[in-house]
Short mmCIF file of C-alpha atoms in Angstrom, two decimals:
data_model
loop_
_atom_site.label_atom_id
_atom_site.label_comp_id
_atom_site.label_asym_id
_atom_site.label_seq_id
_atom_site.Cartn_x
_atom_site.Cartn_y
_atom_site.Cartn_z
CA MET J 1 0.00 0.00 0.00
CA TRP J 2 2.85 2.36 0.83
CA GLU J 3 4.38 1.63 -2.60
CA ILE J 4 1.11 2.64 -4.33
CA THR J 5 0.75 5.84 -2.26
CA GLN J 6 4.36 6.82 -2.87
CA GLY J 7 4.07 6.06 -6.59
CA LEU J 8 0.86 8.09 -6.97
CA LEU J 9 2.29 11.11 -5.13
CA GLY J 10 5.34 11.07 -7.37
CA GLY J 11 3.12 10.60 -10.44
CA PHE J 12 0.90 13.56 -9.57
CA GLY J 13 3.97 15.72 -8.95
CA ALA J 14 5.19 15.04 -12.50
CA ALA J 15 1.76 14.92 -14.22
CA LEU J 16 0.91 18.43 -12.97
CA LYS J 17 3.98 19.89 -14.68
CA PRO J 18 2.92 22.20 -17.56
CA LEU J 19 4.07 19.88 -20.40
CA TYR J 20 2.34 16.70 -19.20
CA PHE J 21 -0.70 18.68 -18.05
CA PHE J 22 -0.95 20.11 -21.58
CA TYR J 23 -0.83 16.63 -23.17
CA ALA J 24 -3.53 15.38 -20.79
CA LEU J 25 -5.73 18.36 -21.76
CA ALA J 26 -4.97 17.93 -25.48
CA GLY J 27 -5.77 14.20 -25.27
CA THR J 28 -9.14 14.70 -23.58
CA ILE J 29 -10.15 17.44 -26.07
CA LEU J 30 -9.01 15.43 -29.10
CA GLY J 31 -10.69 12.35 -27.68
CA THR J 32 -13.97 14.18 -27.19
CA ILE J 33 -13.84 15.54 -30.75
CA THR J 34 -13.00 12.05 -32.02
CA GLY J 35 -15.95 10.61 -30.13
CA VAL J 36 -18.27 13.29 -31.52
CA LEU J 37 -17.27 12.72 -35.16
CA PRO J 38 -19.10 9.59 -36.37
CA GLY J 39 -16.92 6.77 -37.67
CA LEU J 40 -13.44 8.05 -36.78
CA GLY J 41 -13.22 6.66 -33.23
CA PRO J 42 -10.17 6.50 -30.93
CA LEU J 43 -8.52 3.95 -33.22
CA GLY J 44 -8.54 6.31 -36.19
CA ALA J 45 -7.30 9.24 -34.11
CA MET J 46 -4.48 7.18 -32.56
CA ALA J 47 -3.47 5.81 -35.96
CA ILE J 48 -3.30 9.30 -37.47
CA LEU J 49 -1.29 10.70 -34.53
CA LEU J 50 0.96 7.67 -34.03
CA SER J 51 3.93 9.02 -35.97
CA PHE J 52 3.62 12.47 -34.38
CA THR J 53 4.33 10.94 -30.96
CA LEU J 54 7.97 10.58 -32.09
CA LYS J 55 8.34 14.29 -31.36
CA MET J 56 7.33 13.63 -27.72
CA ASP J 57 8.85 11.47 -25.01
CA ALA J 58 7.24 8.08 -24.32
CA THR J 59 5.39 9.33 -21.21
CA ALA J 60 3.82 12.25 -23.07
CA ALA J 61 2.73 9.90 -25.88
CA MET J 62 1.06 7.56 -23.37
CA ILE J 63 -0.70 10.47 -21.66
CA LEU J 64 -1.97 11.78 -25.01
CA PHE J 65 -3.28 8.38 -26.15
CA ALA J 66 -4.92 7.65 -22.79
CA GLY J 67 -6.75 11.00 -23.01
CA ILE J 68 -7.89 10.23 -26.56
CA TYR J 69 -9.18 6.79 -25.55
CA TYR J 70 -11.31 7.72 -22.56
CA GLY J 71 -12.22 11.12 -24.05
CA ALA J 72 -13.69 9.34 -27.09
CA MET J 73 -15.80 7.12 -24.83
CA TYR J 74 -17.36 10.26 -23.35
CA GLY J 75 -17.62 12.24 -26.60
CA GLY J 76 -19.59 9.48 -28.28
CA SER J 77 -22.40 9.86 -25.74
CA THR J 78 -22.99 13.52 -26.68
CA THR J 79 -24.08 12.86 -30.26
CA SER J 80 -25.86 9.64 -29.24
CA ILE J 81 -28.09 11.58 -26.84
CA LEU J 82 -28.62 14.77 -28.86
CA LEU J 83 -28.65 13.45 -32.44
CA ASN J 84 -29.21 9.68 -32.18
CA ILE J 85 -25.82 9.29 -33.94
CA PRO J 86 -23.28 7.07 -32.15
CA GLY J 87 -20.03 8.99 -32.60
CA GLU J 88 -18.17 5.89 -31.36
CA ALA J 89 -19.11 2.20 -31.58
CA ALA J 90 -19.24 1.91 -27.78
CA SER J 91 -22.02 4.54 -27.70
CA VAL J 92 -24.50 2.62 -29.86
CA VAL J 93 -26.43 1.40 -26.80
CA THR J 94 -26.67 4.97 -25.43
CA CYS J 95 -28.67 5.98 -28.52
CA ILE J 96 -31.54 3.69 -27.52
CA ASP J 97 -32.65 5.54 -24.38
CA GLY J 98 -30.44 8.66 -24.45
CA TYR J 99 -32.12 10.05 -27.55
CA GLN J 100 -35.56 9.19 -26.18
CA MET J 101 -34.73 11.23 -23.06
CA ALA J 102 -33.71 14.12 -25.32
CA GLN J 103 -37.03 13.87 -27.16
CA LYS J 104 -38.79 14.22 -23.81
CA GLY J 105 -36.80 17.34 -22.94
CA ARG J 106 -34.37 15.58 -20.58
CA ALA J 107 -31.26 15.80 -22.78
CA GLY J 108 -29.42 17.81 -20.10
CA ALA J 109 -30.12 15.18 -17.43
CA ALA J 110 -28.95 12.39 -19.74
CA LEU J 111 -25.71 14.26 -20.54
CA ALA J 112 -25.06 14.99 -16.86
CA VAL J 113 -25.63 11.38 -15.84
CA ALA J 114 -23.36 10.18 -18.67
CA ALA J 115 -20.63 12.61 -17.55
CA VAL J 116 -20.84 11.73 -13.85
CA GLY J 117 -21.04 8.02 -14.65
CA SER J 118 -17.96 8.32 -16.86
CA PHE J 119 -16.10 10.10 -14.06
CA ILE J 120 -17.04 7.47 -11.43
CA ALA J 121 -16.19 4.65 -13.84
CA GLY J 122 -12.87 6.24 -14.76
CA THR J 123 -11.93 6.62 -11.08
CA ILE J 124 -12.87 3.03 -10.19
CA SER J 125 -11.10 1.58 -13.24
CA ILE J 126 -7.92 3.58 -12.55
CA LEU J 127 -7.88 2.30 -8.96
CA GLY J 128 -8.36 -1.23 -10.30
CA LEU J 129 -5.62 -0.71 -12.89
CA THR J 130 -3.22 0.51 -10.21
CA VAL J 131 -3.70 -2.51 -7.95
CA VAL J 132 -4.24 -5.30 -10.49
CA ALA J 133 -1.42 -4.24 -12.85
CA LEU J 134 1.10 -4.15 -9.99
CA TYR J 135 -0.04 -7.57 -8.72
CA LEU J 136 0.02 -9.12 -12.20
CA SER J 137 3.42 -7.65 -13.06
CA ASP J 138 4.94 -9.34 -9.98
CA ILE J 139 3.51 -12.68 -11.13
CA ALA J 140 4.51 -12.09 -14.76
CA LEU J 141 8.18 -11.69 -13.79
CA ARG J 142 8.14 -15.47 -13.20
CA PHE J 143 6.70 -16.18 -16.66
CA GLY J 144 8.85 -17.80 -19.34
CA PRO J 145 8.49 -17.99 -23.16
CA ALA J 146 5.94 -20.85 -22.86
CA GLU J 147 3.62 -18.73 -20.67
CA PHE J 148 3.85 -15.71 -22.95
CA LEU J 149 3.15 -17.98 -25.93
CA ALA J 150 0.01 -19.27 -24.19
CA ILE J 151 -1.17 -15.75 -23.32
CA GLY J 152 -0.59 -14.57 -26.90
CA VAL J 153 -2.39 -17.53 -28.48
CA CYS J 154 -5.30 -17.33 -26.03
CA GLY J 155 -5.60 -13.57 -26.52
CA LEU J 156 -5.92 -13.98 -30.28
CA MET J 157 -8.36 -16.88 -29.98
CA PHE J 158 -10.60 -14.99 -27.55
CA LEU J 159 -10.51 -12.00 -29.90
CA ILE J 160 -11.56 -14.17 -32.86
CA ARG J 161 -14.47 -15.53 -30.81
CA MET J 162 -15.65 -12.17 -29.46
CA THR J 163 -15.30 -9.75 -32.37
CA GLY J 164 -18.98 -10.07 -33.09
CA GLY J 165 -18.67 -10.94 -36.80
CA SER J 166 -18.32 -14.27 -38.57
CA LEU J 167 -15.94 -16.70 -36.87
CA LEU J 168 -14.41 -17.67 -40.23
CA GLN J 169 -13.92 -14.03 -41.26
CA SER J 170 -12.21 -13.18 -37.97
CA LEU J 171 -9.94 -16.22 -38.35
CA ILE J 172 -9.00 -15.15 -41.89
CA MET J 173 -8.16 -11.62 -40.70
CA THR J 174 -6.03 -13.03 -37.87
CA LEU J 175 -4.08 -15.34 -40.18
CA ILE J 176 -3.45 -12.48 -42.64
CA GLY J 177 -2.16 -10.30 -39.79
CA MET J 178 0.14 -13.05 -38.55
CA ALA J 179 1.42 -13.66 -42.10
CA LEU J 180 2.24 -9.95 -42.49
CA GLY J 181 4.18 -10.14 -39.21
CA THR J 182 6.55 -12.75 -40.69
CA VAL J 183 7.77 -10.47 -43.50
CA GLY J 184 11.36 -9.27 -43.03
CA ILE J 185 14.61 -10.65 -41.65
CA ASP J 186 14.32 -13.71 -39.38
CA PHE J 187 15.58 -12.69 -35.93
CA LEU J 188 17.26 -16.08 -35.31
CA THR J 189 18.80 -17.04 -38.66
CA GLY J 190 19.14 -13.63 -40.33
CA ALA J 191 17.47 -14.98 -43.48
CA GLU J 192 15.09 -12.78 -45.48
CA ARG J 193 11.48 -13.95 -45.51
CA PHE J 194 8.83 -12.97 -48.09
CA THR J 195 10.74 -9.85 -49.22
CA TYR J 196 10.67 -10.86 -52.93
CA GLY J 197 13.90 -8.99 -53.62
CA ILE J 198 12.60 -5.68 -52.21
CA ASN J 199 15.36 -4.50 -49.87
CA GLU J 200 13.08 -2.10 -47.99
CA LEU J 201 10.91 -5.04 -46.87
CA GLY J 202 13.88 -6.43 -44.96
CA GLN J 203 12.84 -4.31 -41.98
CA GLY J 204 9.40 -5.90 -42.12
CA ILE J 205 5.98 -4.41 -42.75
CA GLU J 206 5.71 -1.52 -40.33
CA PHE J 207 2.72 -1.33 -38.02
CA LEU J 208 2.22 2.40 -38.72
CA PRO J 209 1.29 2.43 -42.45
CA VAL J 210 -0.93 -0.63 -41.98
CA ALA J 211 -2.83 0.92 -39.05
CA MET J 212 -3.13 4.36 -40.63
CA GLY J 213 -4.23 2.87 -43.95
CA ILE J 214 -6.87 0.55 -42.51
CA PHE J 215 -8.30 3.00 -39.96
CA GLY J 216 -7.43 6.40 -41.48
CA ILE J 217 -7.54 6.22 -45.28
CA ALA J 218 -10.25 3.52 -45.34
CA GLU J 219 -12.43 5.64 -43.04
CA VAL J 220 -12.07 8.61 -45.40
CA LEU J 221 -13.08 6.47 -48.39
CA LEU J 222 -16.11 5.13 -46.51
CA SER J 223 -17.13 8.63 -45.38
CA VAL J 224 -16.98 10.29 -48.81
CA GLN J 225 -18.91 7.42 -50.35
CA GLY J 226 -22.05 8.27 -48.38
CA LYS J 227 -24.14 11.37 -48.93
CA GLU J 228 -23.50 14.10 -46.38
CA VAL J 229 -26.61 14.91 -44.35
CA PRO J 230 -26.89 18.23 -42.45
CA LYS J 231 -27.04 17.60 -38.69
CA THR J 232 -28.87 19.81 -36.24
CA ALA J 233 -29.14 19.30 -32.49
CA GLN J 234 -31.16 20.97 -29.79
CA LYS J 235 -29.31 23.47 -27.61
CA VAL J 236 -28.73 22.49 -23.99
CA SER J 237 -28.46 25.23 -21.37
CA LEU J 238 -26.45 24.84 -18.15
CA ARG J 239 -29.67 25.07 -16.14
CA GLU J 240 -30.98 21.90 -17.84
CA LEU J 241 -27.93 19.82 -16.88
CA LEU J 242 -29.18 19.07 -13.36
CA PRO J 243 -31.08 15.75 -13.01
CA THR J 244 -33.93 15.47 -10.51
CA ARG J 245 -33.53 13.69 -7.18
CA ASN J 246 -35.44 10.67 -8.50
CA GLU J 247 -33.21 10.50 -11.59
CA TRP J 248 -30.08 10.53 -9.41
CA LYS J 249 -31.58 7.81 -7.21
CA ARG J 250 -32.19 5.60 -10.23
CA ALA J 251 -28.87 6.38 -11.96
CA VAL J 252 -26.27 6.00 -9.19
CA PRO J 253 -26.49 2.19 -8.60
CA PRO J 254 -26.16 1.44 -12.37
CA MET J 255 -23.10 3.72 -12.46
CA PHE J 256 -21.27 1.62 -9.87
CA ARG J 257 -22.46 -1.70 -11.32
CA GLY J 258 -21.43 -0.63 -14.82
CA SER J 259 -18.04 0.56 -13.54
CA VAL J 260 -17.15 -2.75 -11.90
CA MET J 261 -18.57 -4.80 -14.77
CA GLY J 262 -16.78 -2.69 -17.40
CA PHE J 263 -13.41 -2.94 -15.66
CA PHE J 264 -13.50 -6.74 -15.58
CA MET J 265 -14.76 -6.87 -19.18
CA GLY J 266 -11.70 -4.77 -20.09
CA LEU J 267 -9.47 -7.62 -18.91
CA VAL J 268 -10.93 -9.92 -21.58
CA PRO J 269 -9.49 -9.88 -25.15
CA GLY J 270 -11.79 -8.30 -27.70
CA PRO J 271 -13.71 -5.04 -28.21
CA SER J 272 -14.38 -4.75 -24.45
CA PRO J 273 -15.84 -1.18 -24.39
CA ILE J 274 -18.52 -2.27 -26.89
CA ILE J 275 -19.30 -5.64 -25.27
CA SER J 276 -19.46 -4.10 -21.78
CA THR J 277 -22.18 -1.63 -22.83
CA PHE J 278 -24.48 -4.41 -24.05
CA VAL J 279 -23.83 -6.52 -20.94
CA SER J 280 -24.56 -3.52 -18.71
CA TYR J 281 -27.73 -2.60 -20.64
CA PHE J 282 -29.29 -6.06 -20.36
CA THR J 283 -28.20 -6.39 -16.72
CA GLU J 284 -29.89 -3.12 -15.80
CA LYS J 285 -33.03 -4.08 -17.71
CA ARG J 286 -33.21 -7.35 -15.78
CA LEU J 287 -32.64 -5.64 -12.40
CA SER J 288 -34.93 -2.67 -13.05
CA LYS J 289 -38.30 -2.26 -11.35
CA HIS J 290 -39.51 -0.58 -14.56
CA PRO J 291 -38.17 -2.74 -17.46
CA GLU J 292 -40.99 -1.48 -19.68
CA GLU J 293 -39.29 1.96 -19.75
CA PHE J 294 -36.18 0.60 -21.45
CA GLY J 295 -36.17 1.75 -25.05
CA HIS J 296 -38.37 4.73 -24.13
CA GLY J 297 -36.00 6.88 -22.09
CA ALA J 298 -34.87 4.92 -18.99
CA ILE J 299 -32.06 6.82 -17.27
CA GLU J 300 -30.51 3.56 -16.01
CA ALA J 301 -29.93 2.60 -19.66
CA VAL J 302 -27.72 5.69 -20.04
CA ALA J 303 -25.92 5.56 -16.68
CA GLY J 304 -24.95 1.86 -16.77
CA PRO J 305 -23.57 1.49 -20.33
CA GLU J 306 -21.77 4.86 -20.27
CA SER J 307 -20.04 3.88 -17.04
CA ALA J 308 -19.20 0.43 -18.40
CA ASN J 309 -17.47 1.61 -21.58
CA ASN J 310 -15.31 4.10 -19.67
CA ALA J 311 -14.33 1.52 -17.05
CA ALA J 312 -13.37 -0.95 -19.79
CA VAL J 313 -10.65 1.50 -20.91
CA GLY J 314 -8.87 1.21 -17.55
CA GLY J 315 -9.26 -2.56 -17.61
CA ALA J 316 -7.76 -2.78 -21.12
CA TYR J 317 -4.54 -1.15 -19.87
CA VAL J 318 -3.93 -3.93 -17.31
CA PRO J 319 -2.69 -6.68 -19.70
CA LEU J 320 -0.67 -4.11 -21.67
CA PHE J 321 1.17 -2.75 -18.63
CA ALA J 322 1.48 -6.03 -16.70
CA LEU J 323 2.11 -8.52 -19.53
CA GLY J 324 3.08 -6.36 -22.50
CA ILE J 325 0.23 -7.80 -24.58
CA PRO J 326 -2.56 -5.66 -26.13
CA PHE J 327 -6.01 -7.21 -25.81
CA THR J 328 -7.81 -4.50 -27.84
CA PRO J 329 -6.98 -2.73 -31.13
CA ALA J 330 -6.59 0.60 -29.27
CA MET J 331 -4.03 -0.97 -26.94
CA ALA J 332 -2.17 -2.20 -30.03
CA MET J 333 -1.86 1.48 -31.02
CA VAL J 334 -0.51 2.34 -27.56
CA LEU J 335 1.96 -0.53 -27.86
CA GLY J 336 2.97 0.82 -31.28
CA ALA J 337 3.66 4.24 -29.74
CA LEU J 338 5.87 2.68 -27.05
CA MET J 339 7.75 0.57 -29.59
CA LEU J 340 8.44 3.67 -31.69
CA HIS J 341 10.27 4.96 -28.60
CA GLY J 342 12.20 1.70 -28.20
CA LEU J 343 10.17 0.51 -25.19
CA THR J 344 8.38 -2.81 -24.74
CA PRO J 345 5.65 -2.81 -22.05
CA GLY J 346 5.50 -5.62 -19.55
CA PRO J 347 6.63 -6.47 -16.02
CA ASN J 348 10.23 -5.40 -16.67
CA LEU J 349 9.13 -2.00 -17.95
CA MET J 350 6.96 -1.48 -14.86
CA LYS J 351 9.97 -2.14 -12.65
CA GLU J 352 12.59 -0.29 -14.69
CA LYS J 353 10.36 2.63 -15.82
CA ALA J 354 8.04 2.86 -12.82
CA ASP J 355 7.92 6.66 -13.18
CA LEU J 356 6.24 6.29 -16.62
CA PHE J 357 3.54 4.03 -15.15
CA TRP J 358 2.75 6.32 -12.21
CA ILE J 359 2.75 9.52 -14.29
CA VAL J 360 0.30 7.96 -16.78
CA ILE J 361 -1.93 6.75 -13.92
CA ALA J 362 -1.90 10.23 -12.33
CA SER J 363 -2.65 11.86 -15.70
CA MET J 364 -5.71 9.59 -16.05
CA TYR J 365 -7.09 10.94 -12.76
CA ILE J 366 -6.42 14.50 -13.95
CA GLY J 367 -7.96 13.78 -17.36
CA ASN J 368 -11.13 12.47 -15.72
CA PHE J 369 -11.53 15.77 -13.86
CA MET J 370 -10.89 17.66 -17.08
CA LEU J 371 -13.59 15.73 -18.92
CA ILE J 372 -16.33 16.54 -16.44
CA ILE J 373 -15.25 20.20 -16.05
CA LEU J 374 -14.84 20.90 -19.77
CA ASN J 375 -17.42 18.78 -21.53
CA LEU J 376 -20.66 19.71 -19.79
CA PRO J 377 -20.31 23.51 -20.19
CA LEU J 378 -18.97 23.11 -23.76
CA VAL J 379 -21.44 20.47 -24.94
CA ASN J 380 -22.95 22.79 -27.58
CA VAL J 381 -19.49 23.68 -28.90
CA PHE J 382 -18.53 20.04 -29.41
CA VAL J 383 -21.81 19.24 -31.16
CA ASN J 384 -21.17 22.11 -33.59
CA ILE J 385 -18.02 20.31 -34.78
CA LEU J 386 -20.37 18.05 -36.74
CA ARG J 387 -21.14 21.03 -38.98
CA VAL J 388 -17.60 21.00 -40.45
CA PRO J 389 -18.12 19.89 -44.09
CA GLN J 390 -16.61 16.58 -45.15
CA ARG J 391 -14.92 18.27 -48.12
CA ILE J 392 -12.74 20.13 -45.58
CA LEU J 393 -12.35 17.48 -42.87
CA MET J 394 -11.47 14.45 -45.03
CA PRO J 395 -8.58 16.01 -47.02
CA VAL J 396 -7.07 17.17 -43.70
CA ILE J 397 -7.17 13.58 -42.38
CA VAL J 398 -5.52 12.25 -45.57
CA LEU J 399 -2.81 14.93 -45.36
CA LEU J 400 -2.09 14.05 -41.71
CA CYS J 401 -1.81 10.36 -42.64
CA LEU J 402 0.65 11.08 -45.47
CA ILE J 403 2.82 13.40 -43.37
CA GLY J 404 2.71 11.05 -40.39
CA VAL J 405 3.80 7.94 -42.31
CA TYR J 406 6.52 9.66 -44.35
CA SER J 407 8.01 11.50 -41.37
CA VAL J 408 9.03 8.26 -39.57
CA ASN J 409 11.35 6.59 -42.12
CA ALA J 410 11.16 9.00 -45.11
CA SER J 411 10.28 5.88 -47.10
CA LEU J 412 8.26 5.85 -50.32
CA LEU J 413 7.48 2.18 -49.61
CA ASP J 414 5.63 3.22 -46.44
CA LEU J 415 3.50 5.64 -48.49
CA LEU J 416 2.76 2.86 -50.97
CA LEU J 417 1.80 0.51 -48.11
CA LEU J 418 -0.43 3.26 -46.67
CA ALA J 419 -2.32 3.50 -49.97
CA ILE J 420 -2.51 -0.28 -50.44
CA PHE J 421 -3.80 -0.97 -46.95
CA GLY J 422 -6.20 1.97 -47.21
CA LEU J 423 -7.80 0.29 -50.23
CA ILE J 424 -7.65 -3.14 -48.59
CA GLY J 425 -9.30 -1.77 -45.44
CA TYR J 426 -12.02 -0.10 -47.52
CA VAL J 427 -12.77 -3.30 -49.48
CA LEU J 428 -12.76 -5.48 -46.35
CA ARG J 429 -15.10 -3.19 -44.44
CA GLN J 430 -17.41 -2.92 -47.43
CA ALA J 431 -17.50 -6.73 -47.49
CA GLY J 432 -18.46 -6.81 -43.80
CA PHE J 433 -15.10 -7.98 -42.39
CA GLN J 434 -13.90 -6.87 -38.94
CA VAL J 435 -10.37 -5.52 -39.49
CA ALA J 436 -9.39 -5.26 -35.79
CA PRO J 437 -8.13 -8.89 -35.62
CA LEU J 438 -5.70 -8.16 -38.47
CA ILE J 439 -4.10 -5.26 -36.58
CA LEU J 440 -3.85 -7.18 -33.30
CA ALA J 441 -2.42 -10.26 -35.05
CA LEU J 442 0.20 -8.06 -36.74
CA VAL J 443 1.31 -6.89 -33.28
CA ILE J 444 0.97 -10.15 -31.32
CA GLY J 445 2.03 -12.51 -34.15
CA PRO J 446 5.80 -11.81 -33.96
CA MET J 447 5.66 -12.18 -30.15
CA ILE J 448 3.93 -15.58 -30.51
CA GLU J 449 6.52 -16.75 -33.04
CA THR J 450 9.44 -15.55 -30.88
CA SER J 451 8.02 -17.16 -27.72
CA LEU J 452 7.33 -20.46 -29.50
CA ARG J 453 10.84 -20.73 -30.92
CA GLN J 454 12.46 -19.73 -27.62
CA ALA J 455 10.31 -22.22 -25.68
CA LEU J 456 11.16 -25.06 -28.09
CA LYS J 457 14.84 -24.20 -27.89
CA ILE J 458 14.74 -24.31 -24.07
CA THR J 459 12.90 -27.67 -24.01
CA GLY J 460 14.97 -29.20 -26.80
CA GLY J 461 11.99 -29.34 -29.18
CA ASP J 462 9.63 -31.06 -26.69
CA LEU J 463 6.23 -29.55 -27.53
CA ALA J 464 4.49 -31.41 -24.69
CA GLU J 465 6.66 -29.62 -22.13
CA VAL J 466 5.66 -26.30 -23.69
CA VAL J 467 1.92 -27.05 -23.68
CA PHE J 468 1.45 -28.97 -20.42
CA ARG J 469 2.97 -26.47 -18.00
CA PRO J 470 0.28 -25.63 -15.37
CA ILE J 471 -0.41 -22.00 -16.41
CA CYS J 472 -0.19 -22.82 -20.13
CA LEU J 473 -2.54 -25.79 -19.90
CA SER J 474 -5.09 -23.73 -17.90
CA LEU J 475 -5.10 -21.01 -20.58
CA TYR J 476 -5.39 -23.50 -23.46
CA VAL J 477 -8.29 -25.29 -21.73
CA ALA J 478 -10.07 -21.95 -21.15
CA THR J 479 -9.63 -21.11 -24.85
CA LEU J 480 -10.94 -24.52 -25.90
CA LEU J 481 -14.01 -24.08 -23.69
CA CYS J 482 -14.60 -20.62 -25.19
CA PHE J 483 -15.02 -22.26 -28.60
CA ALA J 484 -16.56 -25.58 -27.52
CA VAL J 485 -19.33 -24.41 -25.13
CA PRO J 486 -21.28 -22.29 -27.71
CA LEU J 487 -21.08 -25.17 -30.22
CA ILE J 488 -22.30 -27.72 -27.64
CA LEU J 489 -25.20 -25.44 -26.66
CA LYS J 490 -26.08 -24.97 -30.33
CA TRP J 491 -26.11 -28.72 -30.98
CA THR J 492 -28.12 -29.31 -27.79
CA LYS J 493 -30.80 -26.82 -28.90
CA ARG J 494 -30.86 -28.35 -32.37
CA GLY J 495 -31.26 -31.81 -30.82
CA LYS J 496 -34.19 -30.66 -28.68
CA GLY J 497 -35.78 -29.04 -31.73
#
């Protein structure tokens, strides 16, 4: 406990310095704007800004990306409530009852409950992150290559199962991502793999052009394809932002339930902020004394899901900090930012660079305060961002992508990869594929390969010794059950039918 208190005090001392304070503020504002703009999301914003983090130190980059992530979770609720447009995928559930509350003249109350719920969830998830990450990192120091192989394989398998799309499509995306991760020079033998005589590919396919192409350029192509529709929202005065006593009474318990639920959902591989909102919504509907109000403006249906998606952000940071493995696409972006600075997250980083961990944690607390102080008074300002015409916004995004990719290696090949993966991302998303597994597999794939080869070298090629270690076997069994149980239930229902 003393270690946590001492670490937090040191973190706050550094996070309140003007430079880090500025990046926390910039992250929350950019995140809110990202959440307000439909389609872009925190992934797109992180991908576009990834190369620009090279001009910062690693701590500042982490602070900026953390602000963007939880700021986007909050920003998405604004347009969901006022316009029935989910600015971010995790805010889809908020549209159901949030917009109905706005239609009844209670938009201000819905926004206030969403803001307070986000603040409570952020605080609870940061506390959970602080304790759980430290505990896990101590355990992870005893892990070997076999354990990290098991965690990597299980993370990818859980992701394939929980992306929400077709199982086969997710598997295809994962295999493509892992194949892309093998391009370049083999770290053990020094042999070139799949370079086809192109010397520039010897360094491998960089994460940056792939991520920016799939989430930046592809998003622009998808946006300009559709017809732009003028968006108007009702104005919300400060006086209307105060919920009634009855509304507070009904909203507070879902806030705490959603916070705890969201944090633990964040520990599971997959799109946890999205999944947690649905779980919270149906939980609150089941527990409610007035389930008939759900879908018609129930305040619990705003408080619970909005708290859950914010808490899932804190939970998603736990496996990244403690194990060095991203369980969500957004965490893959954060890992990419650290790797650009020559850092690999995990238990060793938490011991050797403890100041980075504590400053980021402290900045998350500060960012949560910023969100609630800035966003409620400026809600009308952020909604007006939607009035920026696409013909202005989209070329700016493309320009940022081009500058960002070229500025890292000054490589024309990276620009070509940006264009190629932009088109590939566009085609895949048009065909209904989830592209997140591809990005995560590109990041985790090389780690899986490295761990497998190291583990086999240690055991002299004995695969049984790699698989049947206690922790490894437990993880593989859990993964097998994740796939087997739904199939068994399906066959059981079919048999009864």
